[in-house]
XYZ file of N, CA and C in Angstrom:
483
model
N 70.346 70.879 156.649
C 70.444 71.402 155.462
C 71.949 71.366 154.820
N 71.975 70.969 153.506
C 73.322 70.736 152.647
C 73.704 72.309 152.398
N 75.090 72.422 152.416
C 75.570 73.581 151.988
C 75.683 73.634 150.421
N 75.272 74.871 150.051
C 75.487 74.911 148.362
C 76.999 75.238 148.094
N 77.390 74.814 147.019
C 78.611 75.148 146.454
C 78.939 76.533 146.018
N 79.890 77.335 146.366
C 80.083 78.777 146.160
C 80.658 78.834 144.694
N 80.058 79.417 143.921
C 80.825 79.711 142.533
C 82.277 80.497 142.399
N 83.092 80.039 141.576
C 84.312 80.473 141.583
C 84.293 82.140 141.250
N 85.186 83.174 141.902
C 85.148 84.332 141.584
C 85.342 84.430 140.023
N 84.763 85.726 139.510
C 84.971 86.063 138.151
C 86.342 86.594 137.936
N 87.010 86.373 136.712
C 88.312 86.777 136.564
C 88.379 88.345 136.626
N 89.712 88.970 137.197
C 89.630 90.360 136.844
C 89.616 90.926 135.623
N 89.209 92.195 135.511
C 89.241 92.876 134.034
C 90.572 93.148 133.649
N 90.904 93.071 132.185
C 92.162 93.378 132.020
C 92.668 94.561 132.349
N 94.035 94.794 132.434
C 94.488 96.161 132.924
C 94.410 97.043 131.692
N 94.432 98.499 131.958
C 94.126 99.518 130.816
C 95.370 99.415 130.052
N 95.231 99.794 128.860
C 96.429 99.717 127.933
C 97.264 100.845 128.279
N 98.482 100.964 127.698
C 99.387 101.990 127.927
C 98.758 103.179 127.167
N 99.168 104.471 127.305
C 98.741 105.593 126.456
C 99.303 105.517 125.206
N 98.551 105.952 124.223
C 98.683 105.858 122.870
C 99.977 106.988 122.709
N 100.533 106.968 121.461
C 101.463 108.010 121.182
C 101.090 109.424 121.003
N 99.655 109.497 120.494
C 99.377 110.830 120.134
C 98.548 111.476 121.482
N 98.591 110.945 122.597
C 98.127 111.501 123.875
C 99.097 112.660 124.437
N 98.881 113.477 125.095
C 99.865 114.351 125.552
C 100.718 113.669 126.785
N 101.912 113.844 126.773
C 102.684 113.182 127.847
C 103.358 111.797 127.408
N 103.105 111.506 126.182
C 103.557 110.102 126.029
C 104.460 110.198 124.724
N 104.877 111.359 124.307
C 105.821 111.734 123.169
C 107.231 111.324 123.385
N 108.001 111.303 122.496
C 109.409 110.996 122.595
C 110.123 112.102 123.180
N 109.775 113.425 123.154
C 110.299 114.522 124.049
C 110.093 114.163 125.425
N 108.927 113.622 125.825
C 108.846 113.467 127.259
C 109.683 112.250 127.861
N 109.727 111.277 126.859
C 110.521 110.211 127.366
C 111.904 110.582 127.417
N 112.532 111.260 126.385
C 113.919 112.001 126.729
C 114.034 112.902 127.962
N 113.053 113.639 128.295
C 113.201 114.585 129.558
C 113.221 113.685 130.530
N 112.146 112.622 130.707
C 112.219 111.750 131.999
C 113.545 111.092 132.062
N 114.158 110.413 130.978
C 115.414 109.915 130.961
C 116.329 110.524 131.586
N 116.598 111.746 131.022
C 117.568 112.901 131.175
C 117.425 113.278 132.581
N 116.401 113.586 133.191
C 116.270 114.078 134.659
C 116.682 112.775 135.602
N 116.329 111.570 135.151
C 116.630 110.527 135.993
C 118.205 110.263 135.929
N 118.824 110.638 134.877
C 120.240 110.322 134.907
C 121.069 111.679 135.683
N 120.426 112.691 135.558
C 120.882 113.721 136.568
C 120.712 113.422 138.006
N 119.421 112.804 138.424
C 119.121 112.358 139.735
C 120.261 111.285 140.224
N 120.494 110.246 139.148
C 121.383 109.337 139.475
C 123.078 109.738 139.716
N 123.264 110.560 138.706
C 124.631 111.103 138.526
C 125.010 112.180 139.523
N 124.189 113.126 139.532
C 124.563 114.290 140.370
C 123.206 114.713 141.089
N 123.237 113.824 142.245
C 121.991 114.032 143.327
C 121.924 115.111 143.847
N 123.011 115.808 144.348
C 123.032 117.204 144.945
C 122.737 118.312 143.967
N 123.228 118.157 142.838
C 122.790 119.199 141.728
C 121.428 119.151 141.399
N 120.954 117.767 141.190
C 119.593 117.625 141.055
C 118.643 118.457 142.004
N 118.790 118.163 143.213
C 118.023 118.518 144.303
C 118.169 119.982 144.616
N 119.358 120.725 144.083
C 119.585 122.263 144.389
C 119.132 122.856 143.158
N 119.765 122.705 142.056
C 119.432 123.415 141.053
C 118.456 122.913 140.120
N 118.411 121.671 139.692
C 117.323 121.458 138.613
C 115.877 121.231 139.508
N 115.849 121.032 140.530
C 114.425 121.031 141.286
C 114.047 122.616 141.210
N 114.809 123.460 141.352
C 114.557 124.960 141.228
C 114.097 125.573 139.958
N 114.368 124.931 138.889
C 113.959 125.190 137.539
C 112.474 125.579 137.442
N 112.010 126.682 136.931
C 110.513 126.766 136.813
C 110.124 125.971 135.585
N 110.869 125.688 134.620
C 110.373 124.984 133.434
C 111.540 124.310 132.837
N 111.324 123.046 132.482
C 112.304 122.397 131.598
C 111.662 121.874 130.355
N 112.082 122.271 129.132
C 111.420 121.970 127.981
C 112.368 121.343 127.229
N 111.923 120.292 126.190
C 112.816 119.604 125.252
C 112.316 119.871 124.006
N 113.001 120.619 122.784
C 112.376 120.833 121.665
C 113.443 120.696 120.617
N 113.351 119.560 119.825
C 114.133 119.095 118.854
C 115.669 118.795 119.576
N 116.816 119.374 119.177
C 118.011 118.888 119.964
C 118.372 119.809 120.948
N 117.393 120.449 121.625
C 117.711 121.613 122.807
C 116.914 121.353 123.942
N 117.679 121.204 125.018
C 116.790 121.003 126.330
C 117.121 122.420 127.137
N 115.966 123.147 127.283
C 115.961 124.390 128.045
C 115.479 124.375 129.504
N 116.232 124.960 130.322
C 115.948 125.149 131.591
C 115.723 126.536 131.969
N 114.524 126.839 132.489
C 114.198 128.306 132.689
C 114.347 128.384 134.253
N 114.883 129.479 134.632
C 115.049 129.951 136.052
C 114.475 131.381 136.197
N 114.007 131.474 137.527
C 113.428 132.858 137.729
C 114.548 133.773 137.898
N 114.464 135.142 137.574
C 115.464 136.092 137.811
C 116.140 136.294 139.074
N 115.360 135.689 140.272
C 115.963 135.763 141.531
C 116.928 134.564 141.664
N 116.961 133.548 140.776
C 117.906 132.350 140.923
C 119.023 132.479 140.153
N 119.742 133.800 140.143
C 121.134 134.033 139.277
C 122.096 133.088 139.701
N 122.203 132.667 141.189
C 123.162 131.841 141.635
C 123.055 130.416 141.277
N 121.718 129.815 141.043
C 121.531 128.688 140.606
C 121.801 128.656 139.043
N 121.630 129.534 138.297
C 121.884 129.780 136.999
C 123.475 129.523 136.790
N 124.118 130.151 137.745
C 125.590 130.170 137.698
C 126.147 128.745 137.741
N 125.458 128.035 138.756
C 125.789 126.642 139.056
C 125.417 125.743 137.878
N 124.416 125.969 137.287
C 123.920 125.342 136.086
C 125.035 125.489 134.828
N 125.229 126.725 134.655
C 126.342 127.044 133.577
C 127.559 126.370 133.647
N 128.063 126.119 135.112
C 129.112 125.297 135.251
C 129.058 123.849 134.973
N 127.837 123.462 135.258
C 127.679 121.941 134.992
C 127.024 121.712 133.486
N 127.069 122.707 132.913
C 126.614 122.321 131.162
C 127.369 121.460 130.457
N 128.729 121.216 130.540
C 129.280 120.316 129.754
C 128.911 118.910 130.136
N 128.889 118.547 131.461
C 128.234 117.342 131.839
C 126.876 116.909 131.351
N 126.122 118.016 131.536
C 124.677 117.837 131.197
C 124.370 117.638 129.587
N 125.238 118.267 128.818
C 125.158 118.056 127.465
C 125.615 116.900 127.118
N 126.620 116.095 127.683
C 127.170 114.936 127.485
C 126.142 113.882 127.746
N 125.626 114.034 128.863
C 124.531 113.138 129.265
C 123.513 113.126 128.638
N 122.935 114.218 128.041
C 121.821 114.344 127.214
C 122.081 113.824 125.913
N 123.262 113.973 125.370
C 123.488 113.339 124.003
C 123.723 111.843 124.219
N 124.222 111.611 125.073
C 124.361 110.031 125.398
C 122.968 109.282 125.289
N 122.024 109.827 126.139
C 120.645 109.348 126.009
C 120.062 109.539 124.796
N 120.257 110.499 124.367
C 119.201 110.907 123.066
C 119.891 110.207 121.768
N 121.220 109.850 121.975
C 121.780 109.271 120.700
C 122.245 110.372 119.604
N 122.249 111.507 119.965
C 122.673 112.580 119.011
C 123.100 113.723 119.675
N 123.626 114.693 119.148
C 124.136 115.847 119.898
C 123.047 116.632 120.417
N 123.255 117.060 121.660
C 122.149 117.776 122.294
C 122.660 119.135 122.872
N 122.061 120.212 123.037
C 122.221 121.338 123.475
C 121.520 121.535 124.721
N 122.208 121.838 125.750
C 121.651 122.310 126.967
C 121.742 123.580 127.470
N 120.545 124.217 127.558
C 120.729 125.937 127.655
C 119.953 126.369 129.086
N 120.308 127.344 129.569
C 119.650 128.056 130.656
C 118.976 129.316 130.222
N 118.031 129.543 130.529
C 117.118 130.586 130.276
C 116.550 131.369 131.514
N 116.176 132.559 131.339
C 115.725 133.370 132.359
C 114.191 133.320 132.077
N 113.526 132.839 133.143
C 111.872 132.748 133.035
C 111.449 134.070 133.412
N 110.208 133.881 133.571
C 109.173 135.029 133.901
C 109.246 135.194 135.436
N 109.670 136.389 136.013
C 109.510 136.645 137.319
C 108.329 137.215 137.904
N 107.403 137.226 137.050
C 106.148 137.900 137.486
C 106.211 139.472 137.019
N 104.848 139.978 137.015
C 104.736 141.503 136.516
C 105.674 142.360 137.608
N 106.219 143.296 137.269
C 106.695 144.538 138.218
C 105.786 144.882 138.917
N 106.153 145.075 140.329
C 105.170 145.711 141.221
C 104.837 146.911 140.919
N 103.443 147.245 141.365
C 102.912 148.458 140.918
C 103.227 149.479 141.991
N 103.242 150.918 141.810
C 103.678 151.736 142.599
C 102.713 151.616 143.850
N 103.266 151.744 145.148
C 102.557 151.765 146.345
C 102.446 153.122 146.971
N 101.203 153.436 147.265
C 101.041 154.846 147.928
C 101.886 154.686 149.248
N 102.468 156.223 149.723
C 103.101 156.397 150.715
C 102.394 155.852 151.974
N 101.363 156.104 152.123
C 100.519 155.617 153.452
C 100.648 154.242 153.660
N 100.623 153.370 152.669
C 100.917 151.861 152.704
C 102.420 151.559 153.141
N 103.219 152.374 152.574
C 104.615 151.942 152.903
C 105.072 152.033 154.309
N 104.254 152.705 155.062
C 104.761 152.964 156.466
C 104.105 151.815 157.194
N 103.135 150.978 156.857
C 102.490 149.985 157.634
C 103.214 148.712 157.051
N 103.532 147.885 158.028
C 104.276 146.788 157.667
C 103.308 145.636 157.222
N 103.794 144.904 156.004
C 102.881 143.992 155.547
C 102.822 142.648 156.379
N 101.703 142.136 156.173
C 101.635 140.691 156.884
C 102.429 139.605 156.307
N 103.184 138.758 156.894
C 103.863 137.808 156.072
C 102.889 136.826 155.448
N 103.213 136.672 154.146
C 102.164 135.642 153.355
C 102.537 134.265 153.901
N 101.385 133.382 153.888
C 101.617 132.060 154.586
C 102.480 131.344 153.218
N 103.229 130.488 153.998
C 104.240 129.848 152.920
C 103.444 128.550 152.467
N 103.740 128.418 151.234
C 102.941 127.273 150.373
C 103.758 126.034 150.465
N 103.245 124.837 150.372
C 104.025 123.766 150.527
C 105.193 123.694 149.493
N 104.923 124.101 148.321
C 106.097 124.202 147.157
C 107.226 125.038 147.643
N 106.996 126.210 148.385
C 107.994 127.155 148.810
C 108.750 126.425 149.911
N 108.044 125.795 150.862
C 108.716 124.917 151.858
C 109.527 123.980 151.400
N 109.012 123.362 150.465
C 109.746 122.095 149.709
C 111.126 122.468 149.214
N 111.114 123.632 148.583
C 112.300 124.218 147.906
C 113.061 124.761 149.069
N 112.600 125.384 150.048
C 113.497 125.729 151.123
C 114.303 124.667 151.950
N 113.523 123.250 151.941
C 114.037 122.297 152.629
C 115.014 121.589 151.827
N 114.893 121.620 150.390
C 115.801 121.305 149.485
C 117.094 121.987 149.488
N 117.013 123.194 149.628
C 118.092 123.986 149.764
C 118.983 123.902 150.947
N 118.545 123.263 152.011
C 119.221 123.063 153.117
C 120.266 121.946 153.108
N 121.500 122.232 153.638
C 122.559 121.229 153.554
C 122.430 120.131 154.243
N 121.624 120.162 155.505
C 121.457 119.192 156.297
C 120.453 118.100 155.660
N 119.480 118.824 154.838
C 118.380 117.877 154.378
C 119.098 117.237 152.997
N 120.033 118.036 152.403
C 120.772 117.330 151.216
C 121.688 116.312 151.604
N 122.311 116.287 152.758
C 123.155 115.253 153.343
C 122.415 114.069 153.536
N 121.237 114.140 154.293
C 120.294 113.027 154.343
C 119.904 112.392 153.055
N 119.425 113.138 152.029
C 119.013 112.633 150.883
C 120.058 112.057 150.063
N 121.359 112.386 150.145
C 122.597 111.702 149.814
C 122.560 110.251 150.356
N 122.482 110.350 151.692
C 122.744 108.876 152.367
C 121.521 108.026 152.074
N 120.457 108.573 152.375
C 119.108 107.454 152.225
C 118.612 107.911 150.899
N 118.273 106.860 150.165
C 117.454 107.033 148.984
C 115.984 107.347 149.104
N 115.707 108.657 149.182
C 114.268 109.196 149.806
C 113.978 110.199 148.683
N 112.689 110.553 148.710
C 112.024 111.600 148.125
C 111.216 112.422 149.118
N 111.169 113.682 149.063
C 110.517 114.573 149.870
C 109.122 114.660 149.133
N 107.877 114.285 149.903
C 106.653 114.240 149.309
C 105.805 115.277 149.842
N 106.001 115.334 151.169
C 105.138 116.521 151.738
C 105.871 117.186 152.828
N 105.820 118.538 152.852
C 106.479 119.539 153.823
C 105.544 120.232 154.676
N 105.760 120.326 155.997
C 104.664 121.106 156.626
C 105.690 122.126 157.545
N 105.318 123.315 157.677
C 106.073 124.251 158.582
C 105.784 123.965 160.036
N 106.809 123.899 161.061
C 106.489 123.639 162.360
C 106.873 124.701 163.111
């Protein structure tokens, strides 16, 4: 029996188009934020890994970029304030206009409720560490920072051992 010829494969579907400007996450503020964070990562890698990565929220509104830190991160906020002139210069260069970079105190959660005296005497169980808290702890470690400065890498998954 003779072999039948195999028809050529069909061409693949065209790739999806880029997001439109009115979709969330595709606005000029998001582009400015991404470019600004990339510049910080490139120019001040240690600062990015220790301070910027710990910000609760980074928002771009008009000519202002706001970094919100939790009330427990006062030391990070001090480091942020010391680096503010460089940050404003970098942001202005990227945006092509004068930009203000400010640090704000974010929400630290609600104040703890009063605990009855019977519960105070009993030690609390330690809460299981989340991957985000483990990643933050790893990024704060000087040995990890030294490795990240030497090798161009990014921490994607952290497990407690």
